[in-house]
XYZ file of C-alpha atoms in Angstrom:
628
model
C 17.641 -19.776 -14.313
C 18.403 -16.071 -14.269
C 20.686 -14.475 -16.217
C 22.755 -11.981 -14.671
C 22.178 -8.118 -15.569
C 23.938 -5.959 -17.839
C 26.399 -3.317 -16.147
C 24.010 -0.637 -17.357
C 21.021 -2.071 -15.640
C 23.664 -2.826 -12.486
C 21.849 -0.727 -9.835
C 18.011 -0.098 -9.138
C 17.377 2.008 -6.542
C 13.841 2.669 -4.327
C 11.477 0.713 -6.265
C 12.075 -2.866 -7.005
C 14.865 -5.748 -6.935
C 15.608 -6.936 -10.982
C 14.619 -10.339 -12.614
C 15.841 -10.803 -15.993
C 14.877 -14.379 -17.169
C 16.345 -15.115 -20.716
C 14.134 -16.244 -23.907
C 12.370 -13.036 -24.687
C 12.018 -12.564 -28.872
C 14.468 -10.304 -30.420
C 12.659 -7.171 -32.084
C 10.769 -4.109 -30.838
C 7.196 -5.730 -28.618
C 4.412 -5.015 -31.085
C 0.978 -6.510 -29.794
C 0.188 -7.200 -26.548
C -2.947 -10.271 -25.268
C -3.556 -10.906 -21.830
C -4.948 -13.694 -19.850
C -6.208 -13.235 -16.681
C -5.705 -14.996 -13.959
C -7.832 -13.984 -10.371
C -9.553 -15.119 -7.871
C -12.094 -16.586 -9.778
C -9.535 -19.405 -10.954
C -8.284 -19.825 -7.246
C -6.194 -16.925 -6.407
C -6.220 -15.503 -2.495
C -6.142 -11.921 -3.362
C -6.269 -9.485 -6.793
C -3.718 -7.466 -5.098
C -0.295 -9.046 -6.477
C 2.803 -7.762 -4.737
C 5.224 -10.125 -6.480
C 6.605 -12.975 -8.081
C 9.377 -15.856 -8.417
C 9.637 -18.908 -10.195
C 11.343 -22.196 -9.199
C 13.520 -24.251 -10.357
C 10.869 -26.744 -10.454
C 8.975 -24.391 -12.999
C 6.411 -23.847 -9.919
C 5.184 -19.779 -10.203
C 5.085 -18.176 -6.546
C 2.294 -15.165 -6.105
C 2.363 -12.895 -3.468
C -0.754 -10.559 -2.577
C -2.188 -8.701 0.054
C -3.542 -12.021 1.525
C -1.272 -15.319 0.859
C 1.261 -16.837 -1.399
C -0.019 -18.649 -4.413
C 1.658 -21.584 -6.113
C 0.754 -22.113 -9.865
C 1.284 -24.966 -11.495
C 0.236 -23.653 -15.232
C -3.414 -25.487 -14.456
C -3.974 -24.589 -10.670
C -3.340 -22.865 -7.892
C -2.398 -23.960 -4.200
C -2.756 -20.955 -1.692
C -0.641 -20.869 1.706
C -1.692 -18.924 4.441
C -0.676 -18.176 8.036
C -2.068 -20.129 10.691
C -1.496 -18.978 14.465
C -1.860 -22.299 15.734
C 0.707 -23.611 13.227
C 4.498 -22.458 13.750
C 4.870 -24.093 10.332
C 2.992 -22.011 8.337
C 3.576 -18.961 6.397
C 4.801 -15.673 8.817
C 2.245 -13.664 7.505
C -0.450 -13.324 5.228
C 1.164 -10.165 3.786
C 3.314 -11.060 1.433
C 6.392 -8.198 0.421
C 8.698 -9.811 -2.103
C 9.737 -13.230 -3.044
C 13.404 -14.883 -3.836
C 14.525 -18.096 -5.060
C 18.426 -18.863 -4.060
C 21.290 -20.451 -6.452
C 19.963 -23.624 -4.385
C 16.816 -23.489 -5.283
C 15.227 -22.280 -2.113
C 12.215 -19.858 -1.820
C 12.458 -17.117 0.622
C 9.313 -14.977 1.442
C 9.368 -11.469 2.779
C 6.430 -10.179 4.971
C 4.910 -6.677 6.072
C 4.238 -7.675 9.600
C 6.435 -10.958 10.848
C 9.883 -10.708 8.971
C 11.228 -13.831 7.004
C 9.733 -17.264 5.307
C 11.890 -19.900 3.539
C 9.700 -23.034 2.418
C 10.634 -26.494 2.740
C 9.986 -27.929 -0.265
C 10.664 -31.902 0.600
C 7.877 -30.952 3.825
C 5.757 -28.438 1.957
C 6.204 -26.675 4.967
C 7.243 -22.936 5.909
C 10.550 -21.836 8.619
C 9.941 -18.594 10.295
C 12.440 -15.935 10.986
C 10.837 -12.915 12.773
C 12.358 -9.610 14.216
C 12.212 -10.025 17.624
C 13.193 -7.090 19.229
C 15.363 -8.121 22.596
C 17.863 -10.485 20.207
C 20.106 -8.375 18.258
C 20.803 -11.279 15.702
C 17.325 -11.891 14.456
C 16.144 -9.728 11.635
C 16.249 -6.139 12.015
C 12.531 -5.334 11.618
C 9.391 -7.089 10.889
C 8.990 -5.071 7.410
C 10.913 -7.174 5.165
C 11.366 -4.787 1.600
C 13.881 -7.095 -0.345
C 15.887 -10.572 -0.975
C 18.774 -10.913 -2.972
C 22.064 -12.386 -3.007
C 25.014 -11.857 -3.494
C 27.826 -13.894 -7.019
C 29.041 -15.487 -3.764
C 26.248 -16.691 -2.577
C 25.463 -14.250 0.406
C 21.670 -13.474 0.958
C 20.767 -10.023 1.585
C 17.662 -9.071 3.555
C 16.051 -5.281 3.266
C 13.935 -4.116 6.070
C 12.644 -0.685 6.742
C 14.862 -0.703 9.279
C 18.374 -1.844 7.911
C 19.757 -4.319 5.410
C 20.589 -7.987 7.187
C 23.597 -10.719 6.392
C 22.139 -14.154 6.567
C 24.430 -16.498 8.492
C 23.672 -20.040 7.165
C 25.549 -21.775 9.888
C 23.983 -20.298 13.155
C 20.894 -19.149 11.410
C 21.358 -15.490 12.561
C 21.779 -12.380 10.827
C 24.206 -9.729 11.186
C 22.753 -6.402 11.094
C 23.681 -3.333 9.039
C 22.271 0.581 9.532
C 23.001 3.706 7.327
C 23.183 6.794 9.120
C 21.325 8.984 6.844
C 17.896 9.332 6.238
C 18.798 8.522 2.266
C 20.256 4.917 2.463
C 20.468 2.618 -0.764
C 19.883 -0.638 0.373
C 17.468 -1.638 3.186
C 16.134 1.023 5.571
C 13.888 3.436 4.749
C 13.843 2.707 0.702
C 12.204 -0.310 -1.158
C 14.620 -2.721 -2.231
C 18.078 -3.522 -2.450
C 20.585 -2.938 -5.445
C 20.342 -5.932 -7.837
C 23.733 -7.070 -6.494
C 26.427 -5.913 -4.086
C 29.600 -5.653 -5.698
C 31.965 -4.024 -4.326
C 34.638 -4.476 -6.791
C 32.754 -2.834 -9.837
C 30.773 -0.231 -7.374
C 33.672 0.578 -5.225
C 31.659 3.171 -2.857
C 27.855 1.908 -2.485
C 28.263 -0.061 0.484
C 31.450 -0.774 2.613
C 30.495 -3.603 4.325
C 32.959 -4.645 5.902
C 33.708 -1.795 7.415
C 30.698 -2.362 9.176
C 28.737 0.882 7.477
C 27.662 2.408 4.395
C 28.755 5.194 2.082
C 25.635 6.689 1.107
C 25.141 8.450 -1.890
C 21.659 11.341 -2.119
C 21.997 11.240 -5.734
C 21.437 7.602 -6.300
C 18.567 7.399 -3.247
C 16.224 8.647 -6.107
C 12.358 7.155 -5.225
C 10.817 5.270 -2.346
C 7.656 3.006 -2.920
C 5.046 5.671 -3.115
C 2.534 4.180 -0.429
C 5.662 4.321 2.097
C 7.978 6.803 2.233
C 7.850 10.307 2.566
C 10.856 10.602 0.651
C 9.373 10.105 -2.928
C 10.457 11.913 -6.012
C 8.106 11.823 -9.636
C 9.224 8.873 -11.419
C 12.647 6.546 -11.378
C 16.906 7.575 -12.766
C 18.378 5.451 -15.210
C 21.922 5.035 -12.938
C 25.081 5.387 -14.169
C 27.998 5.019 -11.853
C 26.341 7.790 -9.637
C 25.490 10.080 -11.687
C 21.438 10.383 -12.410
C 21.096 10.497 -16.156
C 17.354 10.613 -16.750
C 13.950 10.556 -15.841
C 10.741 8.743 -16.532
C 7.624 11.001 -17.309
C 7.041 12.230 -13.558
C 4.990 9.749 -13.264
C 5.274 7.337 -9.965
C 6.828 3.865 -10.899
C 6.007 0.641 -8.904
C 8.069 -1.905 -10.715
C 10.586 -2.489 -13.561
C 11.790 -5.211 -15.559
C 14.758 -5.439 -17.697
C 14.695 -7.817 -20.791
C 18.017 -9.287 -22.222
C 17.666 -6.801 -25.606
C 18.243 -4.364 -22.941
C 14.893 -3.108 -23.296
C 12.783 -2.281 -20.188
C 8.911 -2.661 -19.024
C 8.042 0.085 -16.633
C 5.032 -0.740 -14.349
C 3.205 2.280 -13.405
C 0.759 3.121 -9.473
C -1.750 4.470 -12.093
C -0.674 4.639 -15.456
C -0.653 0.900 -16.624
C 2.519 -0.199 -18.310
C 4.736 0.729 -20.826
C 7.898 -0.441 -22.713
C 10.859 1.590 -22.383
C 14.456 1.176 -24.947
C 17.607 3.271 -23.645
C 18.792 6.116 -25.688
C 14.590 6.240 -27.748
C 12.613 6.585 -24.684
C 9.344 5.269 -23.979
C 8.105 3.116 -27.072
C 4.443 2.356 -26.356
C 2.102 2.587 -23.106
C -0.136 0.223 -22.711
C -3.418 0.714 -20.297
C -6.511 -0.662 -18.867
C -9.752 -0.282 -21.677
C -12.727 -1.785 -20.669
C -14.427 -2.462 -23.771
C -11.149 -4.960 -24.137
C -11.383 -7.775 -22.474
C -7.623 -8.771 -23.638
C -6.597 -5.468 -22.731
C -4.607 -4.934 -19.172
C -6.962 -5.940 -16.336
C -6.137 -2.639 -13.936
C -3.760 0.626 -14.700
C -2.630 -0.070 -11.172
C 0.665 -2.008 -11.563
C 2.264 -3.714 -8.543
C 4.870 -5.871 -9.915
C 6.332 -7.384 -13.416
C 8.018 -10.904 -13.826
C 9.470 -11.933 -17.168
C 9.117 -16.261 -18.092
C 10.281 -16.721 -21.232
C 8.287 -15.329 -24.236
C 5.856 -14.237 -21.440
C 5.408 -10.738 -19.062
C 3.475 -11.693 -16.156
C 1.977 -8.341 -14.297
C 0.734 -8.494 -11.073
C -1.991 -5.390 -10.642
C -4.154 -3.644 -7.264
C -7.511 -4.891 -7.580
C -7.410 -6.281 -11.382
C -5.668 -9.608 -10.658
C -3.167 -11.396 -12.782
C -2.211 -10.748 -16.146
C 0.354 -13.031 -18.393
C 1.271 -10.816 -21.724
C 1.769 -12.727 -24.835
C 4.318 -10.764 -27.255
C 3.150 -11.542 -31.071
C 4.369 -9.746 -34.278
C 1.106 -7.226 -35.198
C 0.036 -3.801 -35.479
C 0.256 -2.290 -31.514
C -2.972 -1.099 -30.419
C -3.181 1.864 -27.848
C -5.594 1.668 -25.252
C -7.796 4.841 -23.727
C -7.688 6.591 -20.219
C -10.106 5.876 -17.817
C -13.089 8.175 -17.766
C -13.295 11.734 -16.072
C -13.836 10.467 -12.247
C -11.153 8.441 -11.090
C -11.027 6.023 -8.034
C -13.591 6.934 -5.679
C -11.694 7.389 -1.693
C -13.734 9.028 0.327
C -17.568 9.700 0.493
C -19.667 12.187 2.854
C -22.874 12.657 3.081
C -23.594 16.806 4.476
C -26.215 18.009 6.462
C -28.354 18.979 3.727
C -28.352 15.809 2.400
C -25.342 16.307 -0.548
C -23.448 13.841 -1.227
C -19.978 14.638 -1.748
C -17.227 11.923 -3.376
C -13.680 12.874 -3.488
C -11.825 11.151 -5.872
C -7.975 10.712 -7.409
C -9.116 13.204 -10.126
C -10.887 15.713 -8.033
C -14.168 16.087 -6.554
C -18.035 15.039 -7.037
C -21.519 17.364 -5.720
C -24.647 15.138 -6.040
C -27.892 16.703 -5.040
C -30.450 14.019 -4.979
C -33.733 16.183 -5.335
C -32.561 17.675 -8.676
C -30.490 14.157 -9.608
C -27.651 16.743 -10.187
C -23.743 16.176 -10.664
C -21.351 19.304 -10.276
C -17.626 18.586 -10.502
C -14.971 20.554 -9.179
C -11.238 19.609 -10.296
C -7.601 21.062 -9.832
C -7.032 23.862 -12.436
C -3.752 25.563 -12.102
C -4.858 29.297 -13.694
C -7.690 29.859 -11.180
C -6.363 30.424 -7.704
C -9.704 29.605 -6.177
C -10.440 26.108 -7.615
C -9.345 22.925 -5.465
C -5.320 22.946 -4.559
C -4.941 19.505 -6.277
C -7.037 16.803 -7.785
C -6.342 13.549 -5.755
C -8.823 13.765 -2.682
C -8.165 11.838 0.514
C -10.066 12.897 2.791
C -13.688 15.212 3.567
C -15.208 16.361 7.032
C -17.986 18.623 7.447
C -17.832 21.093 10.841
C -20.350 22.436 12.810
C -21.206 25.787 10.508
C -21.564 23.361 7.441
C -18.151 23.879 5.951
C -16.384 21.404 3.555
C -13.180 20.722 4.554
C -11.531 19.133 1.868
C -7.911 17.071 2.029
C -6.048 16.444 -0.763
C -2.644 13.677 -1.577
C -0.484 16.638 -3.085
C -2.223 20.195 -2.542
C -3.213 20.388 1.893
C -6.267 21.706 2.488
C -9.306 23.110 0.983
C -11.912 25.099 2.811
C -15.426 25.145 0.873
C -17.747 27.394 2.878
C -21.064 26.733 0.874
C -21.987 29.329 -1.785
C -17.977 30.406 -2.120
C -15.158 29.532 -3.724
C -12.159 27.176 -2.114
C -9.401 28.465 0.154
C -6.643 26.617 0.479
C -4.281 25.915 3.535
C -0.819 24.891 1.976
C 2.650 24.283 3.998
C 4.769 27.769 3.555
C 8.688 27.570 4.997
C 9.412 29.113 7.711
C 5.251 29.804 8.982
C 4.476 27.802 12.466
C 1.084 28.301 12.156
C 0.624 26.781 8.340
C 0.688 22.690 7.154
C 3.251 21.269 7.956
C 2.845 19.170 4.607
C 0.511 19.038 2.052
C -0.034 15.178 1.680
C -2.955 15.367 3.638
C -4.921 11.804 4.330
C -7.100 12.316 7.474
C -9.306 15.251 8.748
C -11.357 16.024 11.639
C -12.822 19.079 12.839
C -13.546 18.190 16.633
C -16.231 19.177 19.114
C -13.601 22.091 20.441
C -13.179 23.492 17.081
C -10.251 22.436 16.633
C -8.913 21.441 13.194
C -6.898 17.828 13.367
C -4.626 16.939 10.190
C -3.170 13.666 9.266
C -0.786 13.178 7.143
C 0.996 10.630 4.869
C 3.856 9.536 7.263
C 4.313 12.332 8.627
C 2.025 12.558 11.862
C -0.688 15.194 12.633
C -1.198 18.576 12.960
C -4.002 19.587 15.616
C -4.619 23.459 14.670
C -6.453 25.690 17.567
C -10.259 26.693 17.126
C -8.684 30.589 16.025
C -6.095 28.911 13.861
C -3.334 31.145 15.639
C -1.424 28.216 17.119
C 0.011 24.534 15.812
C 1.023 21.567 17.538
C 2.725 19.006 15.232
C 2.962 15.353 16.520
C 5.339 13.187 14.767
C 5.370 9.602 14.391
C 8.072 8.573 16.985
C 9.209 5.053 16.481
C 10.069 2.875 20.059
C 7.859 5.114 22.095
C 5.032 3.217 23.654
C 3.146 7.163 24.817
C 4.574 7.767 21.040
C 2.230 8.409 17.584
C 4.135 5.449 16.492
C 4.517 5.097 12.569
C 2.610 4.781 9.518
C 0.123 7.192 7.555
C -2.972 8.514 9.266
C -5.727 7.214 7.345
C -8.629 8.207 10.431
C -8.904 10.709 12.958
C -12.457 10.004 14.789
C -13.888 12.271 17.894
C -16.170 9.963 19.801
C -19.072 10.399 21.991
C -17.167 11.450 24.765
C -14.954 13.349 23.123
C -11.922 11.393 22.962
C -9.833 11.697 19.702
C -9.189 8.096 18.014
C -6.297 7.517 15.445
C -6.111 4.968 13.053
C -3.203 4.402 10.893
C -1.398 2.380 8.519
C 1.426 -0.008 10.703
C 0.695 1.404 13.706
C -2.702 0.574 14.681
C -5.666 2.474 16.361
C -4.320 5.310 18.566
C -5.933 7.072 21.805
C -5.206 10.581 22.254
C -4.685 11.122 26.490
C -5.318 15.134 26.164
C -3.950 15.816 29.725
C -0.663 14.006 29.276
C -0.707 15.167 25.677
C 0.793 11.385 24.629
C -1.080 8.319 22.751
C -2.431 4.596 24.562
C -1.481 1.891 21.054
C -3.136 -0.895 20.463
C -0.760 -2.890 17.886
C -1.192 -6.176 16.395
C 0.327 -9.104 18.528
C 0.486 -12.438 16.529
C 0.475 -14.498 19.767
C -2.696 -12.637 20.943
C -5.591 -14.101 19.618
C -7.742 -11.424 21.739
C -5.855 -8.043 20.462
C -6.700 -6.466 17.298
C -6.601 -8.439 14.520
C -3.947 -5.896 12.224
C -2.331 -3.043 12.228
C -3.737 -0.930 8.902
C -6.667 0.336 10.633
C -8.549 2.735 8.002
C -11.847 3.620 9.028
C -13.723 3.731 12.389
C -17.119 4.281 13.710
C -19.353 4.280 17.109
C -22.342 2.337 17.884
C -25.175 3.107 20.328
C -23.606 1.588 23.195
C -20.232 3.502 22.712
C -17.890 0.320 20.822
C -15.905 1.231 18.479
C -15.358 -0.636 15.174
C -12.671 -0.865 13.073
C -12.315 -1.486 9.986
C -8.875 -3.518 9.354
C -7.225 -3.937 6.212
C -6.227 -7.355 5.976
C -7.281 -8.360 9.110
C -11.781 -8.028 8.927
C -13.559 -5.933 11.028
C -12.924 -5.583 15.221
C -15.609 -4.233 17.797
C -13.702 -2.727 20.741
C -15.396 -1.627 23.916
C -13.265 1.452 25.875
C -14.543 -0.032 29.202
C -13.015 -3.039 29.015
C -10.518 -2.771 26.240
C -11.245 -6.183 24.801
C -11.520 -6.584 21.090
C -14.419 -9.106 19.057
C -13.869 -10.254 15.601
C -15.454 -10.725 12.323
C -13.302 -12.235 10.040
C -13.434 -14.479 6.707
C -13.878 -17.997 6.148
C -10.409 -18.597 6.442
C -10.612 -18.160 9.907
C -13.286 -20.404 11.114
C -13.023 -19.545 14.838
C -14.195 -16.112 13.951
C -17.059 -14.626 13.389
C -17.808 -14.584 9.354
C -17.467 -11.445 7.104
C -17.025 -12.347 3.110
C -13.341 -10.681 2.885
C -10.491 -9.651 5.604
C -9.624 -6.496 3.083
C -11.875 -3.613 4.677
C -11.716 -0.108 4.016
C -14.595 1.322 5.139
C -17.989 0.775 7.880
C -20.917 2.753 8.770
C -22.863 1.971 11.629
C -26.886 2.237 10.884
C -29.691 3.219 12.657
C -30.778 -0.331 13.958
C -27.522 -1.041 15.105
C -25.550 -2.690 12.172
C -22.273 -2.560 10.636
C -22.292 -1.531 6.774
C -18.934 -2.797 5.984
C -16.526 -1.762 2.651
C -14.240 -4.422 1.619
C -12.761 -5.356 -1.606
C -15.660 -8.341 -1.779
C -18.192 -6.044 -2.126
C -20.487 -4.514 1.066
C -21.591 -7.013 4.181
C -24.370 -6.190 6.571
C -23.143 -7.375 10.287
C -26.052 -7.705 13.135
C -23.981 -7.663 16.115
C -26.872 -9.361 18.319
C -26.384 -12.123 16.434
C -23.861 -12.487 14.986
C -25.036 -12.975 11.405
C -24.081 -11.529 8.160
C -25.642 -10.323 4.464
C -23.195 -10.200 1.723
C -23.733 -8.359 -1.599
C -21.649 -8.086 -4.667
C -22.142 -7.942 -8.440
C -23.058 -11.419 -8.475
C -26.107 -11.449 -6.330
C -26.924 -7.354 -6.423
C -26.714 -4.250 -8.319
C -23.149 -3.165 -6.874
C -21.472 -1.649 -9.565
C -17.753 -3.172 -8.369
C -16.886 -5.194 -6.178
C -14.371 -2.719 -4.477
C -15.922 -0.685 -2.401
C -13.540 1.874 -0.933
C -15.698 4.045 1.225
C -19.827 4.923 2.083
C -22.409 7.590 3.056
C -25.564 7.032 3.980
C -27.821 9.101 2.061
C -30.428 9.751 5.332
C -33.367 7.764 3.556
């Protein structure tokens, strides 16, 4: 089905695993149509992580919430059941790879290894379990691909795995270095492992690998801390070029030796060795055949068609004709909205992935403040993660790419950035998570890289890394909340590893993780927001996995999750990002389904989207309330 890739497009590195499918027109693209494809026609999720095709023409989907089977007319979804040790691992879906013999294998975020059995329509699991050393090496499964003779390759986060057909085991592989090409800590594997044309990328059987920092060029941007601004084009090892510095998700090669570049927020373009970048093709929303989102997640090529899976916008399938290319605009001035705060004077403040919004109510006034690099004193960067207020009514402002911002009202900003060789500054500057807490303190989090807790003078740091096998540990994955309750404990959540409680005497964490075979624990482990009710629970809101209520007292965890669970509790969509508890007791929740009122006394919930309300979108990423 595949045809096999041209030396010069031999070896990808950090981003994506290569599909070349032959019957692409010869000539230069010139017009691009799209047809979308959502979940209005039956898709589980907008947020497409991948593709494969079968040999039985079926196209596999994989999103944020179950694998999709199209059949060119409809769509059959698959989902994980826990009471069903046939179904799909995980709802999660990573990457996707159909063998020389036809078989699908699926790759999952949280619980390792699928391969579906076509003649039962039925799934076989293969998790990491951690006391046997020949299942898979981690639950985080990055990559399939295999081998001219037939061996299957499996990348993890944590090492690359050799599929043994004939025991069913794998025999694990680790790199030594924090830069390793295929598996660990980047996102895919090399196209194929050939030792006898790429002498020195892997000696494998000598049981290790020869790693090479010049090829380890970019990690998946939502991942790794090791990310550089854009992709190489990789000769041998030797890096040759560079895309535009801008952050690339997924790439397709075509057999004129052309390639499509997907982009995390500049749509897609089409790119021809030795002329560059041809054309660049984006999101317009006065085109309704234009690109659904600029967010690009993955590329497939099927025959005269580019299918492009984006975050949030769906499905696209790209039709390549012979007219006049059209370019299509950039979004307008603000940019994705990511956090929202409401301040003590009744401002409300939205920070942004293009810098940040003032609205004052009473005068039904806007004032923007952006990233300008000739004036020191205006915000350190322009993508905003994260905003606290303190007790003296300061804005503290945390941004992707620039640390923090300090906005004492009526002055300019002061930035805290990380400086070599200074204990006392950032230790990065990808900041996520803030919290000024009832001791003054400052708390940072960061994008996997832990948290910084600052003293109330600012003359002392303590750094806490993520430390992976520890149960008193951080444990992994980017901050995305640090919340102070009532009583003054400090509450973590974070993206793979859970919610967090910080013990202050013992200076060490209490995890609660996700545990498929607990039905009582939390439901996931990307917690992203969390608030406090009247009566001291916590909620959580989980992406992927709904909302949880969790009472301190007696650690136990309640649920509220979609209709695809109906033993739980209902909520319209698993895919929160944000909740606000009101004054009568309620939980405003934030999902990608719009926003859902939840009366915890009984139990019910109100839904609203653009269907049946004003909402603007659908997506709704974070809240304030405005104190009316």
């Amino acid at each position: 089905m595949y045809a096999p890739l041209s030396k010069f497009w031999r070896v990808v590195l950090g981003l994506c695993t290569w599909l070349v499918v032959p019957g692409m027109a010869q000539g230069p693209p010139i017009d691009l149509r799209f047809e979308h494809l959502s979940r209005a026609q039956g898709l589980s999720n907008s947020d497409i992580t991948c593709f494969a095709q079968d040999n039985d023409g079926f196209f596999w989907i994989g999103t944020q919430d179950g694998l999709n089977r199209y059949d060119g007319h409809q769509v059959t979804v698959y989902r994980h059941s826990p009471v069903d040790s046939t179904s799909l691992a995980d709802n999660s879906i990573s990457c996707l790879y159909v063998d020389r013999q036809g078989r699908l294998w699926v790759g999952t975020e949280n619980n390792g290894l699928s391969r579906y059995r076509k003649e039962l329509d039925r799934f076989e699991n293969f998790p990491h379990l951690p006391e046997d050393p020949q299942s898979l090496s981690y639950h985080y499964v990055t990559s399939i691909t295999e081998t001219s003779e037939g061996q299957l390759w499996v990348g993890t986060l944590r090492g690359l795995n050799a599929w043994q057909p004939t025991t069913q085991d794998f025999e694990r592989f680790f790199s030594q270095s924090s830069y390793v090409m295929a598996g660990s800590t980047l996102d895919s594997l090399v196209a194929e492992l050939d030792t006898a044309s790429w002498k020195s990328l892997a000696t494998l059987r000598e049981q290790k690998f020869t790693d090479w920092p010049d090829l380890a060029i970019a990690a998946k941007a939502t991942m790794d801390p090791v990310v550089w601004n854009g992709i190489a084009e990789v000769v041998r090892a030797k890096v040759v070029r560079d895309f535009d510095g801008a952050y690339i998700r997924r790439l397709v090669a075509d057999v004129r030796g052309g390639l499509w570049i997907g982009y995390e927020r500049e749509g897609l373009a089409y790119f021809v060795p030795g002329e560059g970048v041809k054309k660049h093709y984006r999101y317009d929303p006065e085109d309704s055949t234009s690109l659904s989102h600029d967010e690009v997640y993955s590329l497939c090529l099927d025959g005269p068609w580019l299918w492009v899976g984006t975050r949030g916008g769906g499905l696209n399938r790209l039709a390549v004709s012979r007219e006049t290319f059209e370019r299509y605009p950039y979004p307008p001035l603000a940019g994705h909205i990511k956090e929202v705060l409401r301040d003590e004077d009744g401002i409300i403040w939205a920070g942004d992935d293009l810098g940040l919004t003032r609205y004052d109510a009473r005068s039904n006034r806007f004032t923007r403040y952006q990233h300008h690099p000739d004036l020191p004193n205006s915000l350190s960067a322009s993508l905003v993660n994260a905003l606290y207020q303190d007790q003296q009514a300061n804005l503290w402002v945390g941004c992707l790419q620039g640390g923090v911002n300090l906005h004492v009202p009526h002055q300019p900003f002061h930035s805290m950035q990380p400086l070599p060789g200074n204990p006392f500054s950032l230790t990065k500057g990808q900041v996520t998570a803030l919290l000024h807490d009832s001791q003054g303190r400052l708390w940072v989090g960061y994008y996997q890289t832990g948290i910084d807790v600052f003293s109330a003078d600012r003359k002392s740091r303590r750094h806490i890394p993520f430390v992976e096998g520890v149960n008193q540990g951080l444990g992994e994955g980017t901050v995305f909340r640090i919340f102070e309750d009532r009583q003054g404990h400090i509450w973590i959540g974070t993206y793979r590893g859970g919610l967090q409680r910080y013990q202050e005497e013992a200076e060490s964490f209490i995890s609660y993780r996700y545990d498929p075979d607990d039905p009582d624990g939390i439901s996931g482990n990307d917690v992203r927001d969390i608030a406090e009710d009247a009566q001291g629970r916590l909620w959580l809101a989980i992406h992927g996995g709904g909302v949880c209520s969790f009472d301190p007292r007696t650690e136990l965890f309640e649920h509220w999750r979609s209709a695809h669970h109906p033993n739980q509790r209902s909520l319209a969509d698993d895919w929160v990002f944000c909740l606000e508890v009101d004054r009568q007791g309620q939980v405003v929740v934030g999902s990608v389904q719009g926003v859902s009122w939840l009366n915890p006394q009984d139990g019910t919930t109100r839904d609203y989207n653009q269907a049946n309300s004003s909402l603007a979108h659908n997506r709704v990423r974070s809240m304030a309330f405005d104190g009316r």
